[in-house]
Each structure stands twice: as structure tokens, then as C-alpha cells.
PDB file of C-alpha atoms and ligand atoms in Angstrom:
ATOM      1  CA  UNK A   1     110.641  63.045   8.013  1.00  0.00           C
ATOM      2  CA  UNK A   2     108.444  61.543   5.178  1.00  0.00           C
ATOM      3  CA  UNK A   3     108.861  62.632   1.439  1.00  0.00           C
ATOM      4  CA  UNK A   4     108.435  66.219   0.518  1.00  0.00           C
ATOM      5  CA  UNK A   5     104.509  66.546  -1.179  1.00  0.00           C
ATOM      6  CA  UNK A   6     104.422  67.448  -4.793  1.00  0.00           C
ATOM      7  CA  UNK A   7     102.642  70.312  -3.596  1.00  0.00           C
ATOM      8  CA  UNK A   8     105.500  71.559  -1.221  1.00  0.00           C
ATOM      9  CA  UNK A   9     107.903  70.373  -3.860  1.00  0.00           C
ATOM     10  CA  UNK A  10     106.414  72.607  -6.229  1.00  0.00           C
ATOM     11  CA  UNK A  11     106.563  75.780  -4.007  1.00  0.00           C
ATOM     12  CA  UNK A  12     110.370  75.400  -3.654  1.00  0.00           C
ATOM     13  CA  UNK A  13     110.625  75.938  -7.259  1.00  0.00           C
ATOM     14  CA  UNK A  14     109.540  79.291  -8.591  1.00  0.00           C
ATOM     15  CA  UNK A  15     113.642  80.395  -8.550  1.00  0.00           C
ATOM     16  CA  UNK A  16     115.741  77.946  -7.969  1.00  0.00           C
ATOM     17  CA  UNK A  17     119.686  78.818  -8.186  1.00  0.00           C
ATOM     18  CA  UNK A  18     122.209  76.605  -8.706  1.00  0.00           C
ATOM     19  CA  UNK A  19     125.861  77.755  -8.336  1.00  0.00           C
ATOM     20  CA  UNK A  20     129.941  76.256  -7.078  1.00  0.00           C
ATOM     21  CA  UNK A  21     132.771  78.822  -6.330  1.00  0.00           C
ATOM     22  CA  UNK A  22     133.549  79.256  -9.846  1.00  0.00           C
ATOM     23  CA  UNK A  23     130.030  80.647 -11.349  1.00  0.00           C
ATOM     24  CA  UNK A  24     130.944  83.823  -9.267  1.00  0.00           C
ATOM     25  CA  UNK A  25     133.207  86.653  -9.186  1.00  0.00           C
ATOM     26  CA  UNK A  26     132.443  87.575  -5.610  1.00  0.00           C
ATOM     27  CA  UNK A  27     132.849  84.661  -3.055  1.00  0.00           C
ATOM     28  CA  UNK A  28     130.102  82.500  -3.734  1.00  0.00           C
ATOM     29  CA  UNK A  29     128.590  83.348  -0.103  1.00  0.00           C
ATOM     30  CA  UNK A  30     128.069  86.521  -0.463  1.00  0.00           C
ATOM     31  CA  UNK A  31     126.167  85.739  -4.109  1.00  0.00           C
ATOM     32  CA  UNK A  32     124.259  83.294  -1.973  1.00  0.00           C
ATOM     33  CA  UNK A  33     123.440  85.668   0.762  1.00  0.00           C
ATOM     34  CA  UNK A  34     122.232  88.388  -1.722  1.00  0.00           C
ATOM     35  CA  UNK A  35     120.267  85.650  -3.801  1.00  0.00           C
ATOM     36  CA  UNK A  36     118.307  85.006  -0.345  1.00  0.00           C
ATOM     37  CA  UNK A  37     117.984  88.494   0.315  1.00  0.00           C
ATOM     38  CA  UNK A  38     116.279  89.028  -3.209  1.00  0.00           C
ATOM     39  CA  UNK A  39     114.258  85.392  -2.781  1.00  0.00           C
ATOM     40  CA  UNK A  40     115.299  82.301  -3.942  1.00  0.00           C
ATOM     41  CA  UNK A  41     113.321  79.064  -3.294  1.00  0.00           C
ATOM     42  CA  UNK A  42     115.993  76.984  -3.631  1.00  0.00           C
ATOM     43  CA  UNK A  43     119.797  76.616  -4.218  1.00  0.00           C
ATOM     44  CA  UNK A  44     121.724  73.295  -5.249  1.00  0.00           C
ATOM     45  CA  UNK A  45     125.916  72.994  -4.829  1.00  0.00           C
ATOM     46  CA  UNK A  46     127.507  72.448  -7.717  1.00  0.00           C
ATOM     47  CA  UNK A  47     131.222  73.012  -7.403  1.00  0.00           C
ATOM     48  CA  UNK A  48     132.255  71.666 -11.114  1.00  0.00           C
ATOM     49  CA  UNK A  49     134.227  72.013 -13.941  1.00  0.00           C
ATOM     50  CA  UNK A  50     137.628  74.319 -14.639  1.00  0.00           C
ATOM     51  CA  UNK A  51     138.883  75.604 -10.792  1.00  0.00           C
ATOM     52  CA  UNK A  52     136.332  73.839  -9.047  1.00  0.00           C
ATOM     53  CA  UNK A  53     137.486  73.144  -4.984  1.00  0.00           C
ATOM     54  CA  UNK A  54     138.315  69.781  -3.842  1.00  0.00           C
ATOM     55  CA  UNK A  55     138.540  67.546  -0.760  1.00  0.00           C
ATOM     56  CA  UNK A  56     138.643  69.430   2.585  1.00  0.00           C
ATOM     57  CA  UNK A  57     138.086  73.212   0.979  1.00  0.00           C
ATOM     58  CA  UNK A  58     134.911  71.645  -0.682  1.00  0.00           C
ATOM     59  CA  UNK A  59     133.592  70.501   2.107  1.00  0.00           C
ATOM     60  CA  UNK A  60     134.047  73.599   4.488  1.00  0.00           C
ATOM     61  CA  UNK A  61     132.831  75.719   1.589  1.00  0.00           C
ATOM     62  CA  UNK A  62     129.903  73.341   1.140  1.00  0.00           C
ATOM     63  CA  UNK A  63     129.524  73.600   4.566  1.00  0.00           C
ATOM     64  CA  UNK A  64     129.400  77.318   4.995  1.00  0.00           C
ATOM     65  CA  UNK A  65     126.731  78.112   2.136  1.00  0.00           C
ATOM     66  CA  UNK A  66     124.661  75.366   4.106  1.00  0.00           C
ATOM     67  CA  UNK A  67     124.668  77.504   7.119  1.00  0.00           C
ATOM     68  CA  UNK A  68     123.331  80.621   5.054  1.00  0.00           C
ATOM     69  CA  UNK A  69     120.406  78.499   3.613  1.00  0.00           C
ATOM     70  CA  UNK A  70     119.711  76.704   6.917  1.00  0.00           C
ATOM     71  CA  UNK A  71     119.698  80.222   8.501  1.00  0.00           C
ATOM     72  CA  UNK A  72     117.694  81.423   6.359  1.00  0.00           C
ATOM     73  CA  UNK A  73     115.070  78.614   5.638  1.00  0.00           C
ATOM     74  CA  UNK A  74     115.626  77.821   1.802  1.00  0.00           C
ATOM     75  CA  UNK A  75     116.653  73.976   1.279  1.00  0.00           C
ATOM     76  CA  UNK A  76     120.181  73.122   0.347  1.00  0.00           C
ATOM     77  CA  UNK A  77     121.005  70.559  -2.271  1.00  0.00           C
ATOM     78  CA  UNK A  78     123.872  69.206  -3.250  1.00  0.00           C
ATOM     79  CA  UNK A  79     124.955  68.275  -7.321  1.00  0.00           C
ATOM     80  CA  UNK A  80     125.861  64.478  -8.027  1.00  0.00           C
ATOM     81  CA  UNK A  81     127.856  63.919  -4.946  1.00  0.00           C
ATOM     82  CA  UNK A  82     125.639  61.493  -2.672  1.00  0.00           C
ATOM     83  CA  UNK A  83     128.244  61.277   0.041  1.00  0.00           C
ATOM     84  CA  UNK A  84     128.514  64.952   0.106  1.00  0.00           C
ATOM     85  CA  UNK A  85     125.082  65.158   1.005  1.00  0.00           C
ATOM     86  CA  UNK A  86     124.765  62.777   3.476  1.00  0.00           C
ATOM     87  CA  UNK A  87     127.826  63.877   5.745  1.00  0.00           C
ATOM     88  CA  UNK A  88     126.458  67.344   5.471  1.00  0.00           C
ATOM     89  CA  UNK A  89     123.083  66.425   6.042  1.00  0.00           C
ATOM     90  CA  UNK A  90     121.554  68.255   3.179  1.00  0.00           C
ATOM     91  CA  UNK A  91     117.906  68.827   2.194  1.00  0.00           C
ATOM     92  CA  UNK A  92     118.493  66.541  -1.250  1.00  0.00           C
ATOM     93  CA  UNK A  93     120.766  65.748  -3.741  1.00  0.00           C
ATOM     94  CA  UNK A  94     120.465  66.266  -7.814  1.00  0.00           C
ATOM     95  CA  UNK A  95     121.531  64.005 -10.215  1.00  0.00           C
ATOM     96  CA  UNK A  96     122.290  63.418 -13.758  1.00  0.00           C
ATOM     97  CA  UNK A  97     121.469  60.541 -16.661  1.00  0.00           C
ATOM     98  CA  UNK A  98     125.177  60.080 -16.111  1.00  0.00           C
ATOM     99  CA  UNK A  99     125.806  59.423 -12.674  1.00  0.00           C
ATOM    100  CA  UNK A 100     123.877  56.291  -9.993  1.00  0.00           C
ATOM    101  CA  UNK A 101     120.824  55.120 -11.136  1.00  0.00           C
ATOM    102  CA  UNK A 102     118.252  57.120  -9.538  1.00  0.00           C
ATOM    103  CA  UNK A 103     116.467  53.826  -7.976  1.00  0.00           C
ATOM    104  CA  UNK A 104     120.171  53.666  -6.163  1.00  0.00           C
ATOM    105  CA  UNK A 105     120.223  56.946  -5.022  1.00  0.00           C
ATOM    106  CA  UNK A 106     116.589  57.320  -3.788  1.00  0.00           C
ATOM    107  CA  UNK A 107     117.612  53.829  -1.570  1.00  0.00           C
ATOM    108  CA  UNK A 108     120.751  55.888  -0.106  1.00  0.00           C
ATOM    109  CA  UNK A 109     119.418  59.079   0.622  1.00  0.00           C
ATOM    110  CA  UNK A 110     115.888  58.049   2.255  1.00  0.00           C
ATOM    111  CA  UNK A 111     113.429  60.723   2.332  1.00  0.00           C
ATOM    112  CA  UNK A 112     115.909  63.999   0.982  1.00  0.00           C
ATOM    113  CA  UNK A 113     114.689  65.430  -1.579  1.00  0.00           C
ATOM    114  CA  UNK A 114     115.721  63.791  -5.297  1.00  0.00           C
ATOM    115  CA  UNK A 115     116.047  65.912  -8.540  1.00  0.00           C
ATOM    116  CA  UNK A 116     116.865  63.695 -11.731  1.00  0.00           C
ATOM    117  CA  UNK A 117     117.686  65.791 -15.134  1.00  0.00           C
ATOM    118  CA  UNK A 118     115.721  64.387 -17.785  1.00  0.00           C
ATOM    119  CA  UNK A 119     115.630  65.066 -21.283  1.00  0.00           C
ATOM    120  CA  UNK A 120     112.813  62.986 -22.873  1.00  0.00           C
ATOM    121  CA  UNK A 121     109.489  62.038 -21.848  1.00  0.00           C
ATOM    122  CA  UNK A 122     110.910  58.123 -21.451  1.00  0.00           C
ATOM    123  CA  UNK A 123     113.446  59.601 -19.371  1.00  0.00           C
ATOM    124  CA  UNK A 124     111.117  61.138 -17.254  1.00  0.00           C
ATOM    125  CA  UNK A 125     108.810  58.485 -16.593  1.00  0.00           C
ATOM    126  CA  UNK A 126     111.621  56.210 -15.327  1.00  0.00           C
ATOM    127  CA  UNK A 127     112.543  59.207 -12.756  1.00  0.00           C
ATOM    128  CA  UNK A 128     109.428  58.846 -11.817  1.00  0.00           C
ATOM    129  CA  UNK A 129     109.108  55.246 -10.874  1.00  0.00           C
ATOM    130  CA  UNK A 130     112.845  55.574  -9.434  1.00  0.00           C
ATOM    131  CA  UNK A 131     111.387  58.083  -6.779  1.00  0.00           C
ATOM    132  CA  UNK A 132     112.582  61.572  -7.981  1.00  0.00           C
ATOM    133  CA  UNK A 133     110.509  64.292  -6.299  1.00  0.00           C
ATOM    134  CA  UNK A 134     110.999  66.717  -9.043  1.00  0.00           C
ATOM    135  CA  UNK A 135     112.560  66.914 -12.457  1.00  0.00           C
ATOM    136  CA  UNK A 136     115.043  69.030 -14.144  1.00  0.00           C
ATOM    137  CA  UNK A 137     114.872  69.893 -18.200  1.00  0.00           C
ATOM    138  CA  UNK A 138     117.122  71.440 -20.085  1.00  0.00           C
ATOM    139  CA  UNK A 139     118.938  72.576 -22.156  1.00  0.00           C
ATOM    140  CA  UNK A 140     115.672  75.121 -22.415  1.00  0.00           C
ATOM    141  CA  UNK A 141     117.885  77.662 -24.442  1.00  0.00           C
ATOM    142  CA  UNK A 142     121.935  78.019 -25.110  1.00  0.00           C
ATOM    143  CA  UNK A 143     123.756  78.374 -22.148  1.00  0.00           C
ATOM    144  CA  UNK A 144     127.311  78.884 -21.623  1.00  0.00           C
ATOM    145  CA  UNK A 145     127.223  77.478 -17.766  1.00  0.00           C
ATOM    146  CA  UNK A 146     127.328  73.404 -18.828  1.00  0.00           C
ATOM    147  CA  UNK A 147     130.007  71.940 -21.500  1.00  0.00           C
ATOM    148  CA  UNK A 148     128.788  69.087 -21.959  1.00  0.00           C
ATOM    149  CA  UNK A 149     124.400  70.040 -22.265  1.00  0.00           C
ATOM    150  CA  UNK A 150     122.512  68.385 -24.310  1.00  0.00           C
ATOM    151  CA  UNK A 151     120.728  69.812 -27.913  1.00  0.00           C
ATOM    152  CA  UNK A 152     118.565  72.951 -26.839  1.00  0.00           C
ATOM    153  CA  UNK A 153     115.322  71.822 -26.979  1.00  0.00           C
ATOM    154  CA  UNK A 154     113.125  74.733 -25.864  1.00  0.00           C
ATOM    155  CA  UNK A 155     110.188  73.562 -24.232  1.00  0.00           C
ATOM    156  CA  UNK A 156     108.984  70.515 -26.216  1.00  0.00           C
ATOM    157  CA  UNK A 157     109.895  67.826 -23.538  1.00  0.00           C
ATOM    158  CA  UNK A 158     107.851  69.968 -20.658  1.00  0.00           C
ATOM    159  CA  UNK A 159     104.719  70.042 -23.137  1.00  0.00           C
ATOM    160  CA  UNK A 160     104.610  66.548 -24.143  1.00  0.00           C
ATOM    161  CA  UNK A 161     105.368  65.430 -20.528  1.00  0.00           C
ATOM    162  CA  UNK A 162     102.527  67.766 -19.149  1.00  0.00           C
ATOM    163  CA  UNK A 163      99.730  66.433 -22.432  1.00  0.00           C
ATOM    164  CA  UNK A 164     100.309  63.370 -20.820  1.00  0.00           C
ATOM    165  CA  UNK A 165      98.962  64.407 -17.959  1.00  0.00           C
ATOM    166  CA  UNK A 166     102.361  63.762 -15.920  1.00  0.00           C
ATOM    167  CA  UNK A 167     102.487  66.415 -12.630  1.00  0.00           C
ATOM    168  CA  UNK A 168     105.515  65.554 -11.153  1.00  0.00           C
ATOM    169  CA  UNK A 169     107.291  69.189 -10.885  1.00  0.00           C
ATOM    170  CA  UNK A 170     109.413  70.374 -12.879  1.00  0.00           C
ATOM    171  CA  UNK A 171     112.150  72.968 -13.285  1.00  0.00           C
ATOM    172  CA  UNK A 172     113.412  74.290 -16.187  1.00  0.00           C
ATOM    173  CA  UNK A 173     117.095  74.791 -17.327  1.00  0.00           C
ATOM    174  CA  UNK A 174     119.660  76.486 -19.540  1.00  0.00           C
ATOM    175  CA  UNK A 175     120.063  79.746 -20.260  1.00  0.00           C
ATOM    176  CA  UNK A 176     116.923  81.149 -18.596  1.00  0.00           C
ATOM    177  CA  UNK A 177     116.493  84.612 -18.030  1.00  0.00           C
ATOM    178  CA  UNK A 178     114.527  87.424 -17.007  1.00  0.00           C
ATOM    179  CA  UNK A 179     113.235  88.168 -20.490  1.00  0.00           C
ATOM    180  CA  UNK A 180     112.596  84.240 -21.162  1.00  0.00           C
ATOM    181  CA  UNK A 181     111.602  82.604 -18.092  1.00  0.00           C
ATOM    182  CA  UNK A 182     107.875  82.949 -19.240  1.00  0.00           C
ATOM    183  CA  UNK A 183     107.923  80.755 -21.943  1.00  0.00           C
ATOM    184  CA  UNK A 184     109.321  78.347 -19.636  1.00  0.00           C
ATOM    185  CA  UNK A 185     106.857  78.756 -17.091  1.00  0.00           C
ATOM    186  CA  UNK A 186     103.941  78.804 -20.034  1.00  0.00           C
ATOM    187  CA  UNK A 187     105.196  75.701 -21.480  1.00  0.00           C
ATOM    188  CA  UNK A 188     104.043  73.706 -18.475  1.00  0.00           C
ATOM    189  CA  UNK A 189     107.257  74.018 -15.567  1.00  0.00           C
ATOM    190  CA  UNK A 190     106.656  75.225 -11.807  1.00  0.00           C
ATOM    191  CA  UNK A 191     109.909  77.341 -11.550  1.00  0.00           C
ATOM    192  CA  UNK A 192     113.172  77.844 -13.447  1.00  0.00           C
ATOM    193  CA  UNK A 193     116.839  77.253 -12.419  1.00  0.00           C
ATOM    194  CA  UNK A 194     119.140  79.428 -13.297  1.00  0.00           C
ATOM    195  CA  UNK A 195     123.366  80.097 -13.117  1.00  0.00           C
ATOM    196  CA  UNK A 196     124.292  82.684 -14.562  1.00  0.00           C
ATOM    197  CA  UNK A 197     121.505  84.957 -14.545  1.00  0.00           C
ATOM    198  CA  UNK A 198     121.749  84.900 -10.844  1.00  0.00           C
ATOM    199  CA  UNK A 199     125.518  84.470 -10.590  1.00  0.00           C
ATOM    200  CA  UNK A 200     126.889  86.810 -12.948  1.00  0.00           C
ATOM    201  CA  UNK A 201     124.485  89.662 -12.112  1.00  0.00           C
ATOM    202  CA  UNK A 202     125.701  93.006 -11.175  1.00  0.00           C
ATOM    203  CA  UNK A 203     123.323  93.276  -8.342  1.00  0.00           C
ATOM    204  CA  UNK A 204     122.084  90.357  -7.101  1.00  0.00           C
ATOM    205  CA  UNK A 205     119.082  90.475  -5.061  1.00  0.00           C
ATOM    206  CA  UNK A 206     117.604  92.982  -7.206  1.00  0.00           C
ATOM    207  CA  UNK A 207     118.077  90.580  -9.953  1.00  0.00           C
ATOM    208  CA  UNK A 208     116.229  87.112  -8.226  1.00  0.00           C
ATOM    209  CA  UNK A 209     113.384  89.836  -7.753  1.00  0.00           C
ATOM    210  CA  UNK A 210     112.727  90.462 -11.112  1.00  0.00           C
ATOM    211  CA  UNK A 211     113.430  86.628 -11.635  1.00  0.00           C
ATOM    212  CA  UNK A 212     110.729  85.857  -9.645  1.00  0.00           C
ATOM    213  CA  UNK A 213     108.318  88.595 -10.714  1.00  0.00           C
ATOM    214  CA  UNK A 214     108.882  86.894 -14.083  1.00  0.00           C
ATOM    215  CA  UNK A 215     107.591  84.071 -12.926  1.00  0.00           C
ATOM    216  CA  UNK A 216     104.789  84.606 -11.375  1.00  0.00           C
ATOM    217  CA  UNK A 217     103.455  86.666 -13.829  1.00  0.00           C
ATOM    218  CA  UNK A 218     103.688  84.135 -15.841  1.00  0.00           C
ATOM    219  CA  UNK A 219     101.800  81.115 -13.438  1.00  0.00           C
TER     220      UNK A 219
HETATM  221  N1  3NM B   1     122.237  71.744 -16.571  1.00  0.00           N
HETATM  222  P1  3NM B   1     122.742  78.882 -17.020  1.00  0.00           P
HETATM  223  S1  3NM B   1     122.051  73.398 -18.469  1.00  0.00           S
HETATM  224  C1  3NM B   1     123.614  72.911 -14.862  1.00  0.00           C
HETATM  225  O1  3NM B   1     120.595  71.063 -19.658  1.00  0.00           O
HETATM  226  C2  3NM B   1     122.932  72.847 -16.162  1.00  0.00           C
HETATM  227  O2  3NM B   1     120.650  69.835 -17.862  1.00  0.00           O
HETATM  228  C3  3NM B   1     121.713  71.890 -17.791  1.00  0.00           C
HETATM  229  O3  3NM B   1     123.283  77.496 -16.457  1.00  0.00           O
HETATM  230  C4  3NM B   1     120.935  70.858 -18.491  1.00  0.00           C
HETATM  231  O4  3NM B   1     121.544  79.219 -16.212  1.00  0.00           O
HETATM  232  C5  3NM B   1     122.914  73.872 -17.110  1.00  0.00           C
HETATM  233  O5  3NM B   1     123.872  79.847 -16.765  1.00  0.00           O
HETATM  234  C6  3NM B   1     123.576  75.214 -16.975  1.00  0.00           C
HETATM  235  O6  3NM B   1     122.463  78.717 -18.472  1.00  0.00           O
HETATM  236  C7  3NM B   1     122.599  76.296 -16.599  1.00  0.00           C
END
């Protein structure tokens, strides 16, 4: 398998949820079933923070929303943990400023798909020439979902990486909603990624749908 285009990349972006067992009430594969049911493009593991599963149960429960996604053709990727991905075989792996270098972890994982979270225009263009295929920004608005985010920047870094002409994709993050996700999508991203509008919703599939009519009403 060679790289993922940026033109592929980008259509596996529109709604892209990211969730671990603790973002949900319900067991995190029904929320992942409904999510598909409603139309996610893409969902990433994260299994993080307070209560977050370990060892074995992380990897069978890793293992198990794989299945869904793999059943139902939307990519898995898996958060930070690089040998996660590769014993599972996933799709690609996301990272942070914090963790590997990116160069590193685009050497490990070959052709998977890579996701760096960038939060400057600098920042970005080093993702670049480390070989991620798409880039996450946020904090876009507040969110409650990360501890430790960054200053909300709204969608300054997305503007002034797109005025330079830059079109690697990108995803937005941090508390994105329904009634926001156009001003993400209008300040120059492909899709938005979202936790806890997805996760926390009292019915799920109905609301990725209006997630993603949001979106491309916006494009
Ligand atoms: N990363 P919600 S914000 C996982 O700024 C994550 O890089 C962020 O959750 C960043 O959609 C965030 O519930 C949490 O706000 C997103």
C-alpha cells in the first residue's frame, strides 16, 4: 500500500470522531456502531485520562471497535500509542507535540496514515516535512474533553496556514459542534473532530447526521 493521497485524505475528514471507553456512558461500541450508522469518516482510539483501560482489556477493547470500523469500511486510528497500532494493524496512528518525533514515527509505521496536532504555522510546516498526511488544530473553542489543551485559538492557525498556500488537510479540534462547525470549516479545514458532541449525545446517529450536514453546508 502506498501513502493515502491528499485527496483521499481529505475525504476521510468531513466527521471525524475520536473517543476511549471513558468519553461514553454507553459501552463505547455501541457509540461507535451508532456513529457509523449516522456517518462518520473516521474514528481514532483514544483510551486516556481518569478510568482509562490498560494492558490486556485495552487491547481486546481496541480490538473490538477495530472490527466495527473494518466491518464497516471507515479507517481506524489509534492515539499516541505506535505499538498499539502496529500489533493491531490499524489504518494510522495520531500523535501529539509531546510524544516521538513525527520523522520517528512516520519511519515506524510505513505507509499508515499519520495525524500530527499542531498548533502554529511553524509547527505545521515541520509535520509536513516529517511526513504527516493530515493535521490536527485545536483547541478551536473550549472544550472540556482534553486537560491539558492548549490556549483556544479559534481559527487563526487554519487561516494563516491556508494564506500561505499550505493544502495539507486539516481537521479541526476542541469543542466543535453542530452550531459551530461552520466557522471551522469556513476558516480553511476539510472536516472537524469531535468528542463529545458525538459521545455524549443522546442519540447518536442522528447527531453525526446533523454533524455532517453542518459541514457540508458549509464546504
Ligand atoms: N485535542 P471535544 S482538544 C483530543 O486542542 C483533543 O489538540 C485537542 O474534545 C487539541 O470535541 C481535544 O469534546 C478534545 O471538545 C476534543
Amino acid at each position: 500500500m502506498s501513502r493515502i493521497t491528499a485527496k483521499k485524505m481529505r475525504e476521510l475528514l468531513p466527521v471525524y470522531f475520536i473517543a476511549g471507553s471513558n468519553n461514553c456512558k454507553e459501552n463505547l461500541e455501541t457509540v461507535v456502531e451508532q456513529a457509523i450508522q449516522g456517518g462518520i469518516t473516521l474514528f481514532q482510539f483514544r483510551e486516556k485520562g481518569n478510568d482509562a483501560l490498560h494492558g490486556e482489556q485495552r487491547y481486546a477493547l481496541a480490538q473490538r471497535v477495530q472490527r466495527i470500523c473494518q466491518e464497516n469500511g471507515v479507517p481506524f486510528i489509534v492515539n499516541d500509542d505506535i505499538e498499539l497500532a502496529l500489533s493491531l494493524d490499524a489504518d494510522g496512528v495520531h500523535i501529539g507535540q509531546e510524544d516521538e518525533a513525527a520523522s520517528l514515527v512516520r519511519e515506524r509505521i510505513g505507509n499508515r496514515i499519520l495525524g500530527v496536532s499542531v498548533h502554529s504555522v511553524e509547527e505545521a510546516k515541520q509535520a509536513i516535512r516529517d511526513g504527516a498526511d493530515y493535521l490536527g488544530i485545536g483547541p478551536i473553542f473550549p472544550t472540556n474533553s482534553k486537560a491539558d489543551a492548549k490556549r483556544v485559538q479559534g481559527t487563526v492557525v487554519i487561516e494563516e496556514i491556508r494564506k500561505q498556500h499550505i493544502a495539507i488537510p486539516i481537521v479541526g479540534i476542541g469543542g466543535i459542534h453542530v452550531e459551530n462547525a461552520n466557522q471551522v470549516i469556513r476558516g480553511g479545514a476539510d472536516g472537524i473532530s469531535v468528542i463529545s458532541a458525538i459521545s455524549e449525545a443522546p442519540a447518536v446517529a442522528a447527531r453525526v447526521r446533523e454533524l455532517r450536514r453542518a459541514v457540508s453546508h458549509a464546504q
